Every structure is written in structure tokens, then in C-alpha cells.
Tab-separated table of C-alpha atoms and ligand atoms in Angstrom:
chain	number	residue	atom	x	y	z
A	176	MET	CA	29.972	19.711	66.548
A	177	ARG	CA	30.342	23.431	65.914
A	178	ILE	CA	33.795	25.062	66.060
A	179	LYS	CA	33.954	28.844	65.863
A	180	LEU	CA	37.097	29.986	64.108
A	181	ILE	CA	37.808	33.606	64.968
A	182	ASN	CA	40.215	35.607	62.854
A	183	PRO	CA	40.718	38.536	65.234
A	184	ASN	CA	41.644	40.882	62.399
A	185	THR	CA	38.833	42.384	60.321
A	186	THR	CA	40.092	41.396	56.865
A	187	TRP	CA	37.376	39.023	55.700
A	188	SER	CA	39.302	37.857	52.626
A	189	MET	CA	41.960	36.534	55.020
A	190	THR	CA	39.219	34.947	57.130
A	191	ALA	CA	38.143	33.018	54.010
A	192	THR	CA	41.695	31.666	53.505
A	193	ILE	CA	41.841	30.663	57.167
A	194	GLU	CA	38.422	29.014	56.932
A	195	ALA	CA	39.555	26.902	53.975
A	196	ALA	CA	42.570	25.656	55.963
A	197	ALA	CA	40.322	24.651	58.878
A	198	ARG	CA	37.728	22.975	56.677
A	199	ALA	CA	40.452	20.952	54.949
A	200	VAL	CA	41.297	19.162	58.205
A	201	ALA	CA	37.933	19.102	60.003
A	202	GLY	CA	36.383	15.663	60.384
A	203	PRO	CA	32.899	14.580	59.316
A	204	GLY	CA	30.126	16.262	61.254
A	205	VAL	CA	32.278	19.262	62.186
A	206	GLU	CA	30.788	22.634	61.282
A	207	ILE	CA	33.334	25.442	61.002
A	208	GLN	CA	31.903	28.899	61.613
A	209	ALA	CA	34.576	31.382	60.503
A	210	VAL	CA	34.231	35.014	61.547
A	211	SER	CA	36.043	38.295	61.992
A	212	PRO	CA	34.952	40.708	64.727
A	213	ALA	CA	32.691	43.640	63.862
A	214	HIS	CA	35.343	46.109	64.960
A	215	GLY	CA	39.100	46.108	65.227
A	216	PRO	CA	42.327	46.378	63.233
A	217	VAL	CA	42.585	45.068	59.655
A	218	SER	CA	45.796	43.306	60.638
A	219	ILE	CA	47.524	42.546	63.918
A	220	GLU	CA	51.164	43.533	63.930
A	221	GLY	CA	52.008	44.589	67.463
A	222	HIS	CA	50.935	44.871	71.087
A	223	TYR	CA	48.527	47.763	70.466
A	224	ASP	CA	46.778	46.006	67.564
A	225	GLU	CA	46.463	42.908	69.737
A	226	ALA	CA	44.969	44.784	72.680
A	227	MET	CA	42.451	46.575	70.464
A	228	ALA	CA	41.509	43.331	68.657
A	229	CYS	CA	40.601	41.617	71.929
A	230	VAL	CA	37.310	43.461	72.533
A	231	GLY	CA	35.783	42.364	69.222
A	232	LEU	CA	37.261	38.883	69.569
A	233	LEU	CA	35.764	38.387	73.046
A	234	GLU	CA	32.419	39.627	71.787
A	235	GLU	CA	32.504	36.774	69.239
A	236	VAL	CA	33.152	34.285	72.039
A	237	ARG	CA	30.257	35.727	74.052
A	238	LYS	CA	27.966	35.339	71.033
A	239	GLY	CA	29.282	31.819	70.492
A	240	GLU	CA	28.395	30.838	74.033
A	241	ALA	CA	24.834	32.053	73.517
A	242	GLU	CA	24.651	30.042	70.275
A	243	GLY	CA	25.947	26.773	71.768
A	244	VAL	CA	29.369	26.666	70.100
A	245	ASP	CA	31.406	23.622	71.204
A	246	GLY	CA	34.926	25.036	70.873
A	247	TYR	CA	36.968	27.950	69.516
A	248	VAL	CA	40.118	28.610	67.540
A	249	ILE	CA	41.799	32.005	67.869
A	250	ALA	CA	43.420	32.416	64.471
A	251	CYS	CA	46.154	34.969	65.036
A	252	PHE	CA	49.707	33.985	65.925
A	253	GLY	CA	49.896	36.246	68.988
A	254	ASP	CA	47.051	34.201	70.520
A	255	PRO	CA	45.419	37.511	71.562
A	256	GLY	CA	42.813	37.310	74.308
A	257	LEU	CA	43.348	33.568	74.795
A	258	ASP	CA	43.078	33.482	78.594
A	259	ALA	CA	40.155	35.939	78.594
A	260	ALA	CA	38.351	33.829	75.966
A	261	ARG	CA	38.865	30.763	78.166
A	262	GLU	CA	37.138	32.636	81.019
A	263	LEU	CA	34.077	33.130	78.820
A	264	ALA	CA	33.943	29.749	77.090
A	265	ARG	CA	32.757	26.427	78.444
A	266	GLY	CA	34.293	24.436	75.599
A	267	PRO	CA	38.007	24.428	74.718
A	268	VAL	CA	39.684	27.523	73.233
A	269	ILE	CA	42.989	27.077	71.412
A	270	GLY	CA	45.253	29.701	69.868
A	271	ILE	CA	47.159	28.908	66.698
A	272	ALA	CA	50.578	29.697	68.187
A	273	GLU	CA	50.171	27.298	71.074
A	274	ALA	CA	48.692	24.613	68.803
A	275	ALA	CA	51.445	24.940	66.203
A	276	MET	CA	54.272	24.866	68.748
A	277	ARG	CA	52.865	21.825	70.532
A	278	ALA	CA	52.259	20.024	67.206
A	279	ALA	CA	55.822	20.801	66.091
A	280	SER	CA	57.207	19.400	69.347
A	281	PHE	CA	55.599	16.034	68.537
A	282	VAL	CA	57.364	15.685	65.187
A	283	ALA	CA	60.751	17.366	65.709
A	284	THR	CA	63.070	17.996	68.652
A	285	GLY	CA	63.423	21.610	67.600
A	286	PHE	CA	61.473	24.046	65.463
A	287	SER	CA	61.892	27.606	64.267
A	288	VAL	CA	59.061	30.079	63.830
A	289	VAL	CA	58.958	32.082	60.589
A	290	THR	CA	56.758	35.114	61.006
A	291	THR	CA	55.807	38.426	59.413
A	292	LEU	CA	57.362	41.666	60.708
A	293	GLU	CA	60.404	41.900	62.969
A	294	ARG	CA	58.350	43.845	65.500
A	295	THR	CA	56.142	40.781	66.096
A	296	VAL	CA	59.119	38.540	66.939
A	297	VAL	CA	59.081	39.471	70.625
A	298	ILE	CA	55.373	38.594	70.823
A	299	ALA	CA	56.124	35.083	69.573
A	300	GLU	CA	59.135	34.829	71.920
A	301	HIS	CA	56.952	35.727	74.896
A	302	LEU	CA	54.523	32.962	73.882
A	303	VAL	CA	57.377	30.467	73.567
A	304	GLN	CA	58.211	31.214	77.224
A	305	LYS	CA	54.584	31.226	78.349
A	306	TYR	CA	53.947	27.785	76.819
A	307	GLY	CA	57.212	26.315	78.144
A	308	MET	CA	58.456	25.780	74.585
A	309	ASP	CA	61.920	27.284	75.190
A	310	ARG	CA	63.487	23.834	74.933
A	311	HIS	CA	61.976	23.217	71.511
A	312	CYS	CA	61.958	26.610	69.829
A	313	ARG	CA	65.342	27.225	68.224
A	314	ASN	CA	64.610	30.659	66.788
A	315	VAL	CA	61.936	33.134	65.745
A	316	ARG	CA	62.639	34.700	62.358
A	317	ALA	CA	60.870	37.515	60.523
A	318	CYS	CA	60.504	37.984	56.756
A	319	GLU	CA	59.476	41.657	56.900
A	320	ILE	CA	56.167	40.874	55.198
A	321	PRO	CA	53.242	43.050	56.358
A	322	VAL	CA	50.279	40.803	57.211
A	323	LEU	CA	48.080	42.196	54.449
A	324	GLU	CA	50.750	41.363	51.857
A	325	LEU	CA	49.957	37.708	52.558
A	326	ASP	CA	46.473	38.404	51.284
A	327	ASN	CA	47.760	39.798	47.997
A	328	PRO	CA	48.236	37.037	45.383
A	329	GLU	CA	50.623	39.304	43.429
A	330	SER	CA	53.031	39.651	46.358
A	331	GLU	CA	56.340	37.829	46.750
A	332	SER	CA	55.389	36.470	50.161
A	333	TYR	CA	55.835	32.803	49.260
A	334	THR	CA	59.362	33.299	47.928
A	335	LYS	CA	60.407	35.372	50.941
A	336	ILE	CA	59.003	32.865	53.422
A	337	LEU	CA	60.559	29.920	51.554
A	338	SER	CA	63.940	31.596	51.610
A	339	GLU	CA	63.724	32.381	55.366
A	340	CYS	CA	62.662	28.784	56.071
A	341	ARG	CA	65.733	27.551	54.160
A	342	VAL	CA	67.994	29.778	56.263
A	343	ALA	CA	66.289	28.503	59.438
A	344	LEU	CA	66.815	24.862	58.442
A	345	ALA	CA	70.464	25.523	57.559
A	346	LYS	CA	71.374	27.542	60.660
A	347	ASP	CA	68.986	26.868	63.539
A	348	ARG	CA	69.361	23.083	64.026
A	349	CYS	CA	65.595	22.779	63.679
A	350	GLY	CA	63.699	19.887	62.098
A	351	ALA	CA	60.397	21.670	61.558
A	352	ILE	CA	59.026	25.103	60.729
A	353	VAL	CA	56.124	26.799	62.483
A	354	LEU	CA	54.363	29.411	60.356
A	355	GLY	CA	53.994	32.615	62.389
A	356	CYS	CA	50.793	34.046	60.914
A	357	ALA	CA	47.298	32.733	60.185
A	358	GLY	CA	47.499	34.409	56.782
A	359	MET	CA	50.235	31.918	55.790
A	360	ALA	CA	47.846	28.937	56.101
A	361	ASP	CA	47.381	28.535	52.338
A	362	LEU	CA	51.156	28.346	51.778
A	363	CYS	CA	51.750	25.483	54.200
A	364	GLN	CA	51.509	22.490	51.852
A	365	ARG	CA	53.588	24.149	49.142
A	366	LEU	CA	56.288	25.062	51.655
A	367	SER	CA	56.299	21.595	53.174
A	368	GLY	CA	56.656	20.046	49.713
A	369	ALA	CA	59.503	22.370	48.775
A	370	LEU	CA	61.395	21.996	52.065
A	371	GLY	CA	60.868	18.287	52.775
A	372	VAL	CA	60.306	18.873	56.517
A	373	PRO	CA	57.117	19.334	58.565
A	374	VAL	CA	55.759	22.855	58.135
A	375	ILE	CA	53.083	23.497	60.731
A	376	ASP	CA	50.168	25.832	60.136
A	377	GLY	CA	48.537	26.663	63.457
A	378	VAL	CA	45.067	26.994	61.943
A	379	ALA	CA	45.037	23.326	60.921
A	380	ALA	CA	46.758	22.267	64.160
A	381	ALA	CA	44.356	24.189	66.415
A	382	THR	CA	41.269	23.024	64.523
A	383	THR	CA	42.229	19.366	64.870
A	384	MET	CA	43.078	19.850	68.564
A	385	VAL	CA	39.795	21.587	69.406
A	386	GLU	CA	37.915	18.884	67.534
A	387	ALA	CA	39.779	16.155	69.441
A	388	LEU	CA	39.118	17.774	72.836
A	389	VAL	CA	35.423	18.293	72.119
A	390	ARG	CA	35.118	14.709	70.903
A	391	ALA	CA	36.747	13.509	74.120
A	392	GLY	CA	34.363	15.620	76.210
A	393	ILE	CA	37.182	17.819	77.553
A	394	ARG	CA	36.044	21.332	78.412
A	395	THR	CA	37.634	24.431	79.920
A	396	SER	CA	37.910	24.295	83.714
A	397	LYS	CA	35.597	26.713	85.485
A	398	LEU	CA	37.557	26.393	88.722
A	399	GLY	CA	40.089	29.142	89.359
A	400	ASP	CA	41.244	31.778	86.886
A	401	TYR	CA	39.201	30.383	83.958
A	402	ALA	CA	35.949	30.770	85.945
A	403	LEU	CA	33.349	33.041	84.308
A	404	PRO	CA	34.278	36.748	84.658
A	405	LEU	CA	32.785	38.391	87.748
A	406	PRO	CA	29.667	40.425	86.966
A	407	LYS	CA	30.320	44.149	87.303
A	408	THR	CA	29.758	47.503	85.672
A	409	TYR	CA	32.080	48.633	82.875
A	410	ALA	CA	32.193	52.392	82.357
A	411	GLY	CA	31.907	54.437	79.169
A	412	ALA	CA	32.358	52.936	75.706
A	413	LEU	CA	32.885	49.446	77.154
A	414	ALA	CA	29.600	49.407	79.103
A	415	GLU	CA	27.980	46.982	76.660
A	416	PHE	CA	30.797	44.478	77.156
A	417	ALA	CA	30.310	44.185	80.924
A	418	PRO	CA	30.191	40.562	82.086
A	419	GLY	CA	27.082	39.077	83.607
B	641	2AL	C1	49.162	37.849	62.706
B	641	2AL	C2	48.163	36.896	62.378
B	641	2AL	O1	48.259	35.678	62.520
B	641	2AL	N1	47.107	37.605	61.916
B	641	2AL	C3	47.401	38.927	61.970
B	641	2AL	O2	46.642	39.855	61.634
B	641	2AL	N2	48.676	39.044	62.463
B	641	2AL	N3	50.403	37.484	63.193
B	641	2AL	C4	51.600	38.042	62.876
B	641	2AL	N4	52.692	37.546	63.462
B	641	2AL	O3	51.686	38.979	62.092
């Protein structure tokens, strides 16, 4: 089974961290192919970054389909391009935000999300509503850590995230923490050990869910809005990305 793990930002050192988190949970016989798109933002920290990241991300899904990939993980907490990727893919496509929230709902009545910059909070809140997680998500908190700081071993990211998690557990009536960025994947076990509650990294959650769906033979529906995109001409710089 081949799972393509797409980090939609173009920071390959972060892709390596994300890949390690996926490999740590993948079962025997599962090949993880971790990539970043050829073009796009180095980090995704807002609506504009997300929109611009989608073209390169979808190109990776298109290539994956040609190469016979069985399923995909979108490894950015805004789940950018998720529905569009599902249009292209025959196998399952899971975003780390959706996977982490659903995993958290299995092990705690309520969870709080701890994410990077304040400006990304509304993106996570929109996803909470989209996925029907309003009943489970107690709060979305930011640590004011730029995404690329997570990739800097000298930074104080761990301490800041730990402290925000402690505030969440004390004030939000939550029993679990969802990490709000793929770049936090390598901190998950340490945080869980320090806090004594489930800390959910969406990269691990999504990888195990894609693997389970593929193993069960469950694929993306091609009836309705997830049908293949209609063939048509795309003008200008996007001409090469035209479907069909
Ligand atoms: C993310 C993420 O997971 N990767 C990235 O570049 N930005 N999410 C976030 N909330 O900052």
C-alpha cells in the first residue's frame, strides 16, 4: 500500500519531520511517500497562503493518481484543498485537522486545539463547524509561534505550546489536546507525557485512518461533488493544470 503524504508548504525540512511521524505509526507493508509541492509558500499561515498552496498540492495528487497511489494525507492543519483533492483522487484523502478532531472525539468528550498564530484560529474554527465538531471542540488557542519557528530546534516552541496546553486543560473543560500544526508532530509524545492527557497529532491520526480505509477497500465516492473535475480549458498561467 502506498500513502502519499503531502506537506502543502515547501519547507522540506518540515516535510522530513512530518514523514517521521507518519512512518512511526504506519503498519507493515505501508510505503509512505512524503512530498512538498514544487511551488508554493514556505509556510501556511492564513487564507492567502492556503489558496496559493492548493495549486501545487493538487498537482501532487494528480501525479499520485498517475502513479497508482492508494491514499493521501494532507499535512497542514487548515486542510487546504481537501475537497478538491477528493475530486481528483480515487482512494481516500484525509486532512490532519479532520483526522485529529475525530480521533480526539473518540478519547475525550471535549478537546481544545493549540495552534500557531492567532490569525490562523478562525481557519481552525471554520473547520470545527464544517466537520460538525462544535459539540466537542471547547476552544482554539494560539501560541503566537510562526510555523517556521517549529522547524528551528533552538526555538522555545515546546515550552510555549506546553504552557498553552496547561492553560487549556485548566480553563477549557477539555480532556484532550489537538495540535494545530503539522510542524508540531515531533512534539506530540513529549507533550502527552508531560500533560498526562491524550495529545493528538493529526499526521499520525490521518495516516492511520487512510491506512485503515485503504485496507478496508473504502475509496472516495465518484458520485456527486467528488466526481472527477469536468474537463475544460484553463486560461493563462493555470493552463497546464486544466483537468482532463
Ligand atoms: C500550518 C501547518 O500545519 N503547516 C503550515 O505551514 N501551517 N498550520 C497552522 N495552523 O499554522
